[in-house]
Amino acid sequence: MPHRIAAIQKLTATEPHPERVAMFAIAGDSASGKTTLTKGLVEAIGTHRISSFCTDDYHRYDRKERKNLPFTPLNPECNYLEIMEQHLQLLILGQPILKPKYHHADGTLGRPELFIPSEIVIVEGLFPLWSKLSRATFDVTAYLDPPETVRRAWKIARDTTKRGYTTEQVLSDLEQREPESEKYIRPQRAHADLVISFAPVEGRSSLSATILLRPTVPQPDLHDILTPATRDAAHIKLIRDQDGKPVDALHIHGHAPEAASRLVEEKLWEKIGLGGDIPASLGRISSTERSAPLAIAQLIILHHMIHC
Amino acid sequence: MPHRIAAIQKLTATEPHPERVAMFAIAGDSASGKTTLTKGLVEAIGTHRISSFCTDDYHRYDRKERKNLPFTPLNPECNYLEIMEQHLQLLILGQPILKPKYHHADGTLGRPELFIPSEIVIVEGLFPLWSKLSRATFDVTAYLDPPETVRRAWKIARDTTKRGYTTEQVLSDLEQREPESEKYIRPQRAHADLVISFAPVEGRSSLSATILLRPTVPQPDLHDILTPATRDAAHIKLIRDQDGKPVDALHIHGHAPEAASRLVEEKLWEKIGLGGDIPASLGRISSTERSAPLAIAQLIILHHMIHC
């Protein structure tokens, strides 16, 4: 009704201009490291400046209902993706949303929660890069792309300790999800500005990382960071992406001497320009484990967040 | 971010133009008859053309949480009214919403529900006429205004049978709510196009109705319905409203001969122009009780819905 829409525009036009909301997507399959990466970033910057949610909250069915359905949560049919797109559009306008809530611990859908966008919003999950419309709402996008062997190990470790599944259930789940992962999740890799893969280098237990820095957005200038002094920790190489397109691949060595990795971190932190020390949450895998490649990946993302 | 908003407008502009959604508000205090009136209308037209929801769904706290709070559900603070306004704006654009859900039976907040607007949407509850913005989303608005004695009797009857309260709890609740009813609910009466009051006439048990037909919207032309043949069932009188403004008051006599009331109903139904018989759901109070004044009030609203 044009006259009512005009009346509403008149009423809302007097509201103060919404603050700029910088939006970041971290997409990837189940147990690809999205939450660990996001958590470190949120703690580093503080919830007064950065907030995040998971697109799993848009699940249409709870765990019990899904048992009788012919698809897994990796199928768009299993999610309110139109509502997710609507909410993303509201967030970039600085508007609050009443976000649905999926509880991973017991697989239930709970009461919705008010989500007020802060200056920086991270949307992580299976579907942030699903559609042209959802992608248009983000400033910078990342896709987590660990090798399947690594992801499977992570998924078993997490789902059997935090989500109440047995190892057999997780393995059966992985098998059941594979066709939908191929069809709906992995194609999102093509639409990310950063593709991040944590993987062990042969013969080493620590994880290294490869970050594809695609020319789809301005990437941080690393020429003054990747010097002979940091050569043992990281190097960049021009390669062809899976689809043949040219891309810069930043390799971060998990087995590097701590001093060299620390130098990369410090130079990146300085370039970001927030001052103070590098936040302790960056690189944190658990209360006892730290990964320099994770910290460096988070610092690259943080650079985008502050300078996009 | 203007460039992202432009990108989104480009993507959404190619969507088919949303169907026209006619929006109706039925506001009123707790137990003023909103649900009974709405239910009869929805059943009369069918859920394929008309859908409804209650603004109680936007309660911010569940019944247990409210016990420790210094306000009742009649306080705006106790509701997500900004989100309600946002959802009303989305509905008039024909967009679906993921609507919160309050369960009256046990006072809990449940998982949200997808609500896809049909051609006609009724929004009933405590707050639809709360703000300029919410009011701007409606085509026609009604306020249910029974005398307090009637409303109290209705509230006790309902809350002790359907909502698990004792009579003492309802009486205490009514007392506690009175200041907030005066401050937040009753002022909405001033913003309705129709003010409907069901009340017994002295010495009679059946309820009569008075409907104020305010000149804020085009009202149905009743001159060919209110004839000598229907004089026993209904008449109209020019009066001054509580605030002194001129208004037409339609009086519908609950004690009228059935034939006369039926004639008013039939002539109104004919004027609405949907064909067929008058739907049996109109005027229904319960499985055994029917009220001609309720049916006539519903037919007046229906006329607005079809011809607004």
PDB file of N, CA, C and O in Angstrom, chain A residues 1 4-5 8 11-12 20-21 23 60-62 65 80 82-83 86 89-90 92-93 95-98 100 109-112 114 132-133 136-139, chain B residues 1 4-5 8 11 20-21 23 60-62 65 80 82-83 86 89-90 92-93 95-98 100 109-112 114 132-133 136-139:
ATOM      1  N   MET A   1       0.853  -1.184   0.000  1.00  0.00           N
ATOM      2  CA  MET A   1       0.000   0.000   0.000  1.00  0.00           C
ATOM      3  C   MET A   1       0.893   1.240   0.000  1.00  0.00           C
ATOM      4  O   MET A   1       1.399   1.634   1.052  1.00  0.00           O
ATOM      5  N   ARG A   4       0.588   3.895   2.769  1.00  0.00           N
ATOM      6  CA  ARG A   4       1.048   3.511   4.101  1.00  0.00           C
ATOM      7  C   ARG A   4       2.573   3.435   4.157  1.00  0.00           C
ATOM      8  O   ARG A   4       3.199   3.772   5.155  1.00  0.00           O
ATOM      9  N   ILE A   5       3.168   2.989   3.051  1.00  0.00           N
ATOM     10  CA  ILE A   5       4.632   2.924   3.023  1.00  0.00           C
ATOM     11  C   ILE A   5       5.203   4.339   3.100  1.00  0.00           C
ATOM     12  O   ILE A   5       6.167   4.591   3.823  1.00  0.00           O
ATOM     13  N   ILE A   8       5.014   5.577   6.597  1.00  0.00           N
ATOM     14  CA  ILE A   8       6.038   4.956   7.438  1.00  0.00           C
ATOM     15  C   ILE A   8       7.408   5.559   7.165  1.00  0.00           C
ATOM     16  O   ILE A   8       8.182   5.814   8.080  1.00  0.00           O
ATOM     17  N   LEU A  11       7.735   8.642   9.034  1.00  0.00           N
ATOM     18  CA  LEU A  11       7.952   8.457  10.471  1.00  0.00           C
ATOM     19  C   LEU A  11       9.369   7.975  10.786  1.00  0.00           C
ATOM     20  O   LEU A  11       9.953   8.366  11.792  1.00  0.00           O
ATOM     21  N   THR A  12       9.898   7.106   9.940  1.00  0.00           N
ATOM     22  CA  THR A  12      11.211   6.535  10.248  1.00  0.00           C
ATOM     23  C   THR A  12      12.345   7.439   9.776  1.00  0.00           C
ATOM     24  O   THR A  12      13.460   7.314  10.256  1.00  0.00           O
ATOM     25  N   ARG A  20      27.228   2.919  11.363  1.00  0.00           N
ATOM     26  CA  ARG A  20      27.799   2.003  10.380  1.00  0.00           C
ATOM     27  C   ARG A  20      27.962   0.621  11.022  1.00  0.00           C
ATOM     28  O   ARG A  20      28.509   0.502  12.120  1.00  0.00           O
ATOM     29  N   VAL A  21      27.462  -0.406  10.371  1.00  0.00           N
ATOM     30  CA  VAL A  21      27.663  -1.771  10.852  1.00  0.00           C
ATOM     31  C   VAL A  21      28.528  -2.504   9.837  1.00  0.00           C
ATOM     32  O   VAL A  21      28.163  -2.614   8.667  1.00  0.00           O
ATOM     33  N   MET A  23      29.984  -5.854   8.457  1.00  0.00           N
ATOM     34  CA  MET A  23      29.478  -7.228   8.519  1.00  0.00           C
ATOM     35  C   MET A  23      30.490  -8.222   7.934  1.00  0.00           C
ATOM     36  O   MET A  23      30.982  -8.042   6.817  1.00  0.00           O
ATOM     37  N   ARG A  60      15.113 -24.839  10.878  1.00  0.00           N
ATOM     38  CA  ARG A  60      13.651 -24.866  10.859  1.00  0.00           C
ATOM     39  C   ARG A  60      13.096 -25.965  11.768  1.00  0.00           C
ATOM     40  O   ARG A  60      11.983 -25.858  12.281  1.00  0.00           O
ATOM     41  N   TYR A  61      13.860 -27.027  11.962  1.00  0.00           N
ATOM     42  CA  TYR A  61      13.390 -28.175  12.745  1.00  0.00           C
ATOM     43  C   TYR A  61      14.371 -28.478  13.873  1.00  0.00           C
ATOM     44  O   TYR A  61      15.577 -28.276  13.727  1.00  0.00           O
ATOM     45  N   ASP A  62      13.857 -29.019  14.979  1.00  0.00           N
ATOM     46  CA  ASP A  62      14.760 -29.408  16.058  1.00  0.00           C
ATOM     47  C   ASP A  62      15.306 -30.818  15.787  1.00  0.00           C
ATOM     48  O   ASP A  62      14.937 -31.467  14.803  1.00  0.00           O
ATOM     49  N   GLU A  65      12.715 -33.640  15.420  1.00  0.00           N
ATOM     50  CA  GLU A  65      11.933 -33.561  14.178  1.00  0.00           C
ATOM     51  C   GLU A  65      12.768 -33.985  12.970  1.00  0.00           C
ATOM     52  O   GLU A  65      12.250 -34.610  12.030  1.00  0.00           O
ATOM     53  N   TYR A  80      15.460 -21.592   7.848  1.00  0.00           N
ATOM     54  CA  TYR A  80      14.709 -20.399   7.431  1.00  0.00           C
ATOM     55  C   TYR A  80      15.692 -19.413   6.780  1.00  0.00           C
ATOM     56  O   TYR A  80      16.010 -18.367   7.353  1.00  0.00           O
ATOM     57  N   GLU A  82      15.390 -17.547   4.076  1.00  0.00           N
ATOM     58  CA  GLU A  82      14.777 -16.263   3.666  1.00  0.00           C
ATOM     59  C   GLU A  82      14.729 -15.298   4.847  1.00  0.00           C
ATOM     60  O   GLU A  82      14.919 -14.097   4.685  1.00  0.00           O
ATOM     61  N   ILE A  83      14.432 -15.858   6.013  1.00  0.00           N
ATOM     62  CA  ILE A  83      14.392 -15.015   7.216  1.00  0.00           C
ATOM     63  C   ILE A  83      15.819 -14.571   7.568  1.00  0.00           C
ATOM     64  O   ILE A  83      16.044 -13.430   7.941  1.00  0.00           O
ATOM     65  N   GLN A  86      16.574 -11.741   5.406  1.00  0.00           N
ATOM     66  CA  GLN A  86      15.835 -10.557   5.875  1.00  0.00           C
ATOM     67  C   GLN A  86      16.542  -9.935   7.080  1.00  0.00           C
ATOM     68  O   GLN A  86      16.725  -8.715   7.157  1.00  0.00           O
ATOM     69  N   GLN A  89      19.706  -8.084   6.151  1.00  0.00           N
ATOM     70  CA  GLN A  89      19.391  -6.768   5.578  1.00  0.00           C
ATOM     71  C   GLN A  89      19.053  -5.753   6.665  1.00  0.00           C
ATOM     72  O   GLN A  89      19.404  -4.584   6.574  1.00  0.00           O
ATOM     73  N   LEU A  90      18.320  -6.213   7.702  1.00  0.00           N
ATOM     74  CA  LEU A  90      17.974  -5.304   8.799  1.00  0.00           C
ATOM     75  C   LEU A  90      19.229  -4.898   9.571  1.00  0.00           C
ATOM     76  O   LEU A  90      19.381  -3.744   9.967  1.00  0.00           O
ATOM     77  N   ILE A  92      22.348  -4.562   8.536  1.00  0.00           N
ATOM     78  CA  ILE A  92      23.213  -3.561   7.891  1.00  0.00           C
ATOM     79  C   ILE A  92      22.608  -2.164   7.989  1.00  0.00           C
ATOM     80  O   ILE A  92      23.306  -1.169   7.827  1.00  0.00           O
ATOM     81  N   LEU A  93      21.307  -2.089   8.267  1.00  0.00           N
ATOM     82  CA  LEU A  93      20.673  -0.786   8.491  1.00  0.00           C
ATOM     83  C   LEU A  93      20.764  -0.370   9.960  1.00  0.00           C
ATOM     84  O   LEU A  93      20.194   0.628  10.370  1.00  0.00           O
ATOM     85  N   GLN A  95      19.452  -1.983  12.430  1.00  0.00           N
ATOM     86  CA  GLN A  95      18.240  -2.334  13.182  1.00  0.00           C
ATOM     87  C   GLN A  95      18.447  -3.588  14.022  1.00  0.00           C
ATOM     88  O   GLN A  95      19.164  -4.503  13.614  1.00  0.00           O
ATOM     89  N   PRO A  96      17.805  -3.669  15.184  1.00  0.00           N
ATOM     90  CA  PRO A  96      17.865  -4.895  15.980  1.00  0.00           C
ATOM     91  C   PRO A  96      17.011  -5.979  15.316  1.00  0.00           C
ATOM     92  O   PRO A  96      16.123  -5.680  14.519  1.00  0.00           O
ATOM     93  N   ILE A  97      17.297  -7.216  15.633  1.00  0.00           N
ATOM     94  CA  ILE A  97      16.452  -8.337  15.156  1.00  0.00           C
ATOM     95  C   ILE A  97      16.091  -9.208  16.346  1.00  0.00           C
ATOM     96  O   ILE A  97      16.808  -9.223  17.358  1.00  0.00           O
ATOM     97  N   LEU A  98      14.959  -9.918  16.218  1.00  0.00           N
ATOM     98  CA  LEU A  98      14.611 -10.926  17.211  1.00  0.00           C
ATOM     99  C   LEU A  98      14.987 -12.254  16.557  1.00  0.00           C
ATOM    100  O   LEU A  98      14.282 -12.756  15.691  1.00  0.00           O
ATOM    101  N   PRO A 100      16.038 -16.170  15.997  1.00  0.00           N
ATOM    102  CA  PRO A 100      15.718 -17.492  16.559  1.00  0.00           C
ATOM    103  C   PRO A 100      16.950 -18.063  17.270  1.00  0.00           C
ATOM    104  O   PRO A 100      18.055 -17.551  17.116  1.00  0.00           O
ATOM    105  N   LEU A 109      14.983 -26.001  19.752  1.00  0.00           N
ATOM    106  CA  LEU A 109      14.804 -24.613  19.338  1.00  0.00           C
ATOM    107  C   LEU A 109      14.169 -23.865  20.501  1.00  0.00           C
ATOM    108  O   LEU A 109      13.119 -24.276  21.012  1.00  0.00           O
ATOM    109  N   GLY A 110      14.795 -22.789  20.937  1.00  0.00           N
ATOM    110  CA  GLY A 110      14.299 -22.075  22.108  1.00  0.00           C
ATOM    111  C   GLY A 110      13.610 -20.774  21.739  1.00  0.00           C
ATOM    112  O   GLY A 110      13.344 -20.500  20.570  1.00  0.00           O
ATOM    113  N   ARG A 111      13.339 -19.978  22.768  1.00  0.00           N
ATOM    114  CA  ARG A 111      12.731 -18.668  22.534  1.00  0.00           C
ATOM    115  C   ARG A 111      13.722 -17.776  21.805  1.00  0.00           C
ATOM    116  O   ARG A 111      14.936 -17.885  22.000  1.00  0.00           O
ATOM    117  N   PRO A 112      13.237 -16.888  20.965  1.00  0.00           N
ATOM    118  CA  PRO A 112      14.162 -16.021  20.225  1.00  0.00           C
ATOM    119  C   PRO A 112      14.836 -15.004  21.137  1.00  0.00           C
ATOM    120  O   PRO A 112      14.380 -14.768  22.259  1.00  0.00           O
ATOM    121  N   LEU A 114      16.836 -11.085  21.451  1.00  0.00           N
ATOM    122  CA  LEU A 114      17.076  -9.777  20.837  1.00  0.00           C
ATOM    123  C   LEU A 114      18.555  -9.674  20.479  1.00  0.00           C
ATOM    124  O   LEU A 114      19.422  -9.946  21.316  1.00  0.00           O
ATOM    125  N   LYS A 132      23.072 -14.769  -3.435  1.00  0.00           N
ATOM    126  CA  LYS A 132      23.553 -13.452  -3.869  1.00  0.00           C
ATOM    127  C   LYS A 132      23.143 -12.406  -2.862  1.00  0.00           C
ATOM    128  O   LYS A 132      23.906 -11.501  -2.535  1.00  0.00           O
ATOM    129  N   LEU A 133      21.902 -12.505  -2.377  1.00  0.00           N
ATOM    130  CA  LEU A 133      21.381 -11.504  -1.448  1.00  0.00           C
ATOM    131  C   LEU A 133      22.137 -11.549  -0.123  1.00  0.00           C
ATOM    132  O   LEU A 133      22.552 -10.511   0.390  1.00  0.00           O
ATOM    133  N   ALA A 136      25.577 -10.096  -0.510  1.00  0.00           N
ATOM    134  CA  ALA A 136      25.610  -8.639  -0.703  1.00  0.00           C
ATOM    135  C   ALA A 136      25.590  -7.882   0.624  1.00  0.00           C
ATOM    136  O   ALA A 136      25.880  -6.692   0.663  1.00  0.00           O
ATOM    137  N   THR A 137      25.231  -8.549   1.706  1.00  0.00           N
ATOM    138  CA  THR A 137      25.142  -7.849   2.999  1.00  0.00           C
ATOM    139  C   THR A 137      26.501  -7.782   3.719  1.00  0.00           C
ATOM    140  O   THR A 137      26.612  -7.089   4.727  1.00  0.00           O
ATOM    141  N   PHE A 138      27.501  -8.521   3.227  1.00  0.00           N
ATOM    142  CA  PHE A 138      28.783  -8.584   3.947  1.00  0.00           C
ATOM    143  C   PHE A 138      29.851  -7.689   3.336  1.00  0.00           C
ATOM    144  O   PHE A 138      29.925  -7.535   2.121  1.00  0.00           O
ATOM    145  N   ASP A 139      30.718  -7.166   4.208  1.00  0.00           N
ATOM    146  CA  ASP A 139      31.864  -6.390   3.747  1.00  0.00           C
ATOM    147  C   ASP A 139      32.993  -7.303   3.318  1.00  0.00           C
ATOM    148  O   ASP A 139      33.630  -7.074   2.290  1.00  0.00           O
TER     149      ASP A 139
ATOM    150  N   MET B   1      25.848   1.161   5.033  1.00  0.00           N
ATOM    151  CA  MET B   1      26.810   1.154   3.948  1.00  0.00           C
ATOM    152  C   MET B   1      26.057   1.335   2.621  1.00  0.00           C
ATOM    153  O   MET B   1      25.512   0.370   2.066  1.00  0.00           O
ATOM    154  N   ARG B   4      26.349  -1.243  -0.213  1.00  0.00           N
ATOM    155  CA  ARG B   4      25.721  -2.552   0.020  1.00  0.00           C
ATOM    156  C   ARG B   4      24.203  -2.461  -0.043  1.00  0.00           C
ATOM    157  O   ARG B   4      23.545  -3.371  -0.503  1.00  0.00           O
ATOM    158  N   ILE B   5      23.665  -1.340   0.426  1.00  0.00           N
ATOM    159  CA  ILE B   5      22.213  -1.165   0.357  1.00  0.00           C
ATOM    160  C   ILE B   5      21.783  -1.087  -1.103  1.00  0.00           C
ATOM    161  O   ILE B   5      20.797  -1.691  -1.511  1.00  0.00           O
ATOM    162  N   ILE B   8      21.774  -4.495  -2.609  1.00  0.00           N
ATOM    163  CA  ILE B   8      20.620  -5.265  -2.158  1.00  0.00           C
ATOM    164  C   ILE B   8      19.347  -4.808  -2.859  1.00  0.00           C
ATOM    165  O   ILE B   8      18.517  -5.620  -3.264  1.00  0.00           O
ATOM    166  N   LEU B  11      19.162  -6.407  -6.117  1.00  0.00           N
ATOM    167  CA  LEU B  11      18.793  -7.825  -6.066  1.00  0.00           C
ATOM    168  C   LEU B  11      17.320  -8.023  -5.743  1.00  0.00           C
ATOM    169  O   LEU B  11      16.679  -8.928  -6.265  1.00  0.00           O
ATOM    170  N   ARG B  20      -0.947  -7.189  -2.412  1.00  0.00           N
ATOM    171  CA  ARG B  20      -1.500  -6.221  -1.478  1.00  0.00           C
ATOM    172  C   ARG B  20      -1.884  -6.959  -0.180  1.00  0.00           C
ATOM    173  O   ARG B  20      -2.553  -7.984  -0.215  1.00  0.00           O
ATOM    174  N   VAL B  21      -1.426  -6.434   0.952  1.00  0.00           N
ATOM    175  CA  VAL B  21      -1.810  -7.011   2.244  1.00  0.00           C
ATOM    176  C   VAL B  21      -2.654  -5.971   2.979  1.00  0.00           C
ATOM    177  O   VAL B  21      -2.193  -4.858   3.225  1.00  0.00           O
ATOM    178  N   MET B  23      -4.296  -4.702   6.273  1.00  0.00           N
ATOM    179  CA  MET B  23      -3.937  -4.911   7.681  1.00  0.00           C
ATOM    180  C   MET B  23      -4.985  -4.307   8.617  1.00  0.00           C
ATOM    181  O   MET B  23      -5.353  -3.137   8.478  1.00  0.00           O
ATOM    182  N   ARG B  60       8.333  -9.918  26.316  1.00  0.00           N
ATOM    183  CA  ARG B  60       9.781 -10.039  26.457  1.00  0.00           C
ATOM    184  C   ARG B  60      10.149 -11.071  27.516  1.00  0.00           C
ATOM    185  O   ARG B  60      11.226 -11.674  27.452  1.00  0.00           O
ATOM    186  N   TYR B  61       9.268 -11.257  28.503  1.00  0.00           N
ATOM    187  CA  TYR B  61       9.554 -12.163  29.625  1.00  0.00           C
ATOM    188  C   TYR B  61       8.450 -13.206  29.752  1.00  0.00           C
ATOM    189  O   TYR B  61       7.284 -12.926  29.452  1.00  0.00           O
ATOM    190  N   ASP B  62       8.806 -14.392  30.226  1.00  0.00           N
ATOM    191  CA  ASP B  62       7.777 -15.399  30.445  1.00  0.00           C
ATOM    192  C   ASP B  62       7.116 -15.175  31.822  1.00  0.00           C
ATOM    193  O   ASP B  62       7.511 -14.289  32.576  1.00  0.00           O
ATOM    194  N   GLU B  65       9.444 -15.272  34.894  1.00  0.00           N
ATOM    195  CA  GLU B  65      10.334 -14.105  34.984  1.00  0.00           C
ATOM    196  C   GLU B  65       9.578 -12.854  35.430  1.00  0.00           C
ATOM    197  O   GLU B  65      10.111 -12.023  36.163  1.00  0.00           O
ATOM    198  N   TYR B  80       8.583  -6.631  23.284  1.00  0.00           N
ATOM    199  CA  TYR B  80       9.481  -6.208  22.199  1.00  0.00           C
ATOM    200  C   TYR B  80       8.666  -5.396  21.188  1.00  0.00           C
ATOM    201  O   TYR B  80       8.407  -5.859  20.062  1.00  0.00           O
ATOM    202  N   GLU B  82       9.406  -2.619  19.586  1.00  0.00           N
ATOM    203  CA  GLU B  82      10.167  -2.179  18.399  1.00  0.00           C
ATOM    204  C   GLU B  82      10.210  -3.290  17.349  1.00  0.00           C
ATOM    205  O   GLU B  82      10.157  -3.019  16.152  1.00  0.00           O
ATOM    206  N   ILE B  83      10.337  -4.505  17.845  1.00  0.00           N
ATOM    207  CA  ILE B  83      10.345  -5.637  16.908  1.00  0.00           C
ATOM    208  C   ILE B  83       8.943  -5.820  16.311  1.00  0.00           C
ATOM    209  O   ILE B  83       8.803  -6.093  15.113  1.00  0.00           O
ATOM    210  N   GLN B  86       8.684  -3.408  13.592  1.00  0.00           N
ATOM    211  CA  GLN B  86       9.495  -3.862  12.451  1.00  0.00           C
ATOM    212  C   GLN B  86       8.735  -4.950  11.670  1.00  0.00           C
ATOM    213  O   GLN B  86       8.681  -4.926  10.441  1.00  0.00           O
ATOM    214  N   GLN B  89       5.886  -3.578   9.626  1.00  0.00           N
ATOM    215  CA  GLN B  89       6.379  -2.947   8.397  1.00  0.00           C
ATOM    216  C   GLN B  89       6.730  -3.985   7.331  1.00  0.00           C
ATOM    217  O   GLN B  89       6.493  -3.778   6.142  1.00  0.00           O
ATOM    218  N   LEU B  90       7.296  -5.120   7.760  1.00  0.00           N
ATOM    219  CA  LEU B  90       7.638  -6.178   6.809  1.00  0.00           C
ATOM    220  C   LEU B  90       6.357  -6.793   6.226  1.00  0.00           C
ATOM    221  O   LEU B  90       6.293  -7.091   5.035  1.00  0.00           O
ATOM    222  N   ILE B  92       3.392  -5.439   5.680  1.00  0.00           N
ATOM    223  CA  ILE B  92       2.698  -4.651   4.657  1.00  0.00           C
ATOM    224  C   ILE B  92       3.436  -4.694   3.322  1.00  0.00           C
ATOM    225  O   ILE B  92       2.860  -4.392   2.290  1.00  0.00           O
ATOM    226  N   LEU B  93       4.708  -5.093   3.348  1.00  0.00           N
ATOM    227  CA  LEU B  93       5.452  -5.286   2.097  1.00  0.00           C
ATOM    228  C   LEU B  93       5.267  -6.704   1.558  1.00  0.00           C
ATOM    229  O   LEU B  93       5.896  -7.091   0.584  1.00  0.00           O
ATOM    230  N   GLN B  95       6.159  -9.395   3.080  1.00  0.00           N
ATOM    231  CA  GLN B  95       7.260 -10.284   3.488  1.00  0.00           C
ATOM    232  C   GLN B  95       6.864 -11.186   4.655  1.00  0.00           C
ATOM    233  O   GLN B  95       6.110 -10.756   5.532  1.00  0.00           O
ATOM    234  N   PRO B  96       7.386 -12.413   4.685  1.00  0.00           N
ATOM    235  CA  PRO B  96       7.139 -13.283   5.838  1.00  0.00           C
ATOM    236  C   PRO B  96       7.937 -12.796   7.047  1.00  0.00           C
ATOM    237  O   PRO B  96       8.926 -12.078   6.882  1.00  0.00           O
ATOM    238  N   ILE B  97       7.484 -13.167   8.219  1.00  0.00           N
ATOM    239  CA  ILE B  97       8.251 -12.866   9.430  1.00  0.00           C
ATOM    240  C   ILE B  97       8.415 -14.146  10.245  1.00  0.00           C
ATOM    241  O   ILE B  97       7.616 -15.076  10.117  1.00  0.00           O
ATOM    242  N   LEU B  98       9.475 -14.190  11.058  1.00  0.00           N
ATOM    243  CA  LEU B  98       9.621 -15.277  12.026  1.00  0.00           C
ATOM    244  C   LEU B  98       9.178 -14.667  13.358  1.00  0.00           C
ATOM    245  O   LEU B  98       9.920 -13.914  13.983  1.00  0.00           O
ATOM    246  N   PRO B 100       7.804 -14.306  17.209  1.00  0.00           N
ATOM    247  CA  PRO B 100       7.945 -14.977  18.507  1.00  0.00           C
ATOM    248  C   PRO B 100       6.616 -15.600  18.906  1.00  0.00           C
ATOM    249  O   PRO B 100       5.577 -15.314  18.305  1.00  0.00           O
ATOM    250  N   LEU B 109       7.545 -18.800  26.763  1.00  0.00           N
ATOM    251  CA  LEU B 109       7.903 -18.308  25.433  1.00  0.00           C
ATOM    252  C   LEU B 109       8.499 -19.468  24.653  1.00  0.00           C
ATOM    253  O   LEU B 109       9.447 -20.108  25.114  1.00  0.00           O
ATOM    254  N   GLY B 110       7.927 -19.757  23.502  1.00  0.00           N
ATOM    255  CA  GLY B 110       8.374 -20.926  22.742  1.00  0.00           C
ATOM    256  C   GLY B 110       9.212 -20.551  21.539  1.00  0.00           C
ATOM    257  O   GLY B 110       9.633 -19.408  21.389  1.00  0.00           O
ATOM    258  N   ARG B 111       9.480 -21.546  20.702  1.00  0.00           N
ATOM    259  CA  ARG B 111      10.240 -21.277  19.489  1.00  0.00           C
ATOM    260  C   ARG B 111       9.410 -20.388  18.564  1.00  0.00           C
ATOM    261  O   ARG B 111       8.183 -20.462  18.539  1.00  0.00           O
ATOM    262  N   PRO B 112      10.054 -19.541  17.780  1.00  0.00           N
ATOM    263  CA  PRO B 112       9.298 -18.653  16.892  1.00  0.00           C
ATOM    264  C   PRO B 112       8.636 -19.420  15.746  1.00  0.00           C
ATOM    265  O   PRO B 112       9.012 -20.557  15.457  1.00  0.00           O
ATOM    266  N   LEU B 114       7.019 -19.268  11.635  1.00  0.00           N
ATOM    267  CA  LEU B 114       6.967 -18.540  10.362  1.00  0.00           C
ATOM    268  C   LEU B 114       5.542 -18.037  10.154  1.00  0.00           C
ATOM    269  O   LEU B 114       4.583 -18.796  10.284  1.00  0.00           O
ATOM    270  N   LYS B 132       2.738   5.792  16.728  1.00  0.00           N
ATOM    271  CA  LYS B 132       2.441   6.359  15.407  1.00  0.00           C
ATOM    272  C   LYS B 132       2.851   5.397  14.310  1.00  0.00           C
ATOM    273  O   LYS B 132       2.170   5.217  13.318  1.00  0.00           O
ATOM    274  N   LEU B 133       4.050   4.782  14.515  1.00  0.00           N
ATOM    275  CA  LEU B 133       4.576   3.882  13.486  1.00  0.00           C
ATOM    276  C   LEU B 133       3.697   2.640  13.350  1.00  0.00           C
ATOM    277  O   LEU B 133       3.340   2.241  12.241  1.00  0.00           O
ATOM    278  N   ALA B 136       0.473   3.457  11.622  1.00  0.00           N
ATOM    279  CA  ALA B 136       0.608   3.761  10.190  1.00  0.00           C
ATOM    280  C   ALA B 136       0.585   2.497   9.330  1.00  0.00           C
ATOM    281  O   ALA B 136       0.405   2.582   8.112  1.00  0.00           O
ATOM    282  N   THR B 137       0.765   1.330   9.948  1.00  0.00           N
ATOM    283  CA  THR B 137       0.795   0.095   9.145  1.00  0.00           C
ATOM    284  C   THR B 137      -0.601  -0.485   8.899  1.00  0.00           C
ATOM    285  O   THR B 137      -0.734  -1.424   8.121  1.00  0.00           O
ATOM    286  N   PHE B 138      -1.618   0.049   9.568  1.00  0.00           N
ATOM    287  CA  PHE B 138      -2.962  -0.545   9.462  1.00  0.00           C
ATOM    288  C   PHE B 138      -3.879   0.228   8.517  1.00  0.00           C
ATOM    289  O   PHE B 138      -3.815   1.453   8.444  1.00  0.00           O
ATOM    290  N   ASP B 139      -4.759  -0.508   7.847  1.00  0.00           N
ATOM    291  CA  ASP B 139      -5.786   0.117   7.015  1.00  0.00           C
ATOM    292  C   ASP B 139      -6.952   0.581   7.866  1.00  0.00           C
ATOM    293  O   ASP B 139      -7.461   1.684   7.676  1.00  0.00           O
TER     294      ASP B 139
END
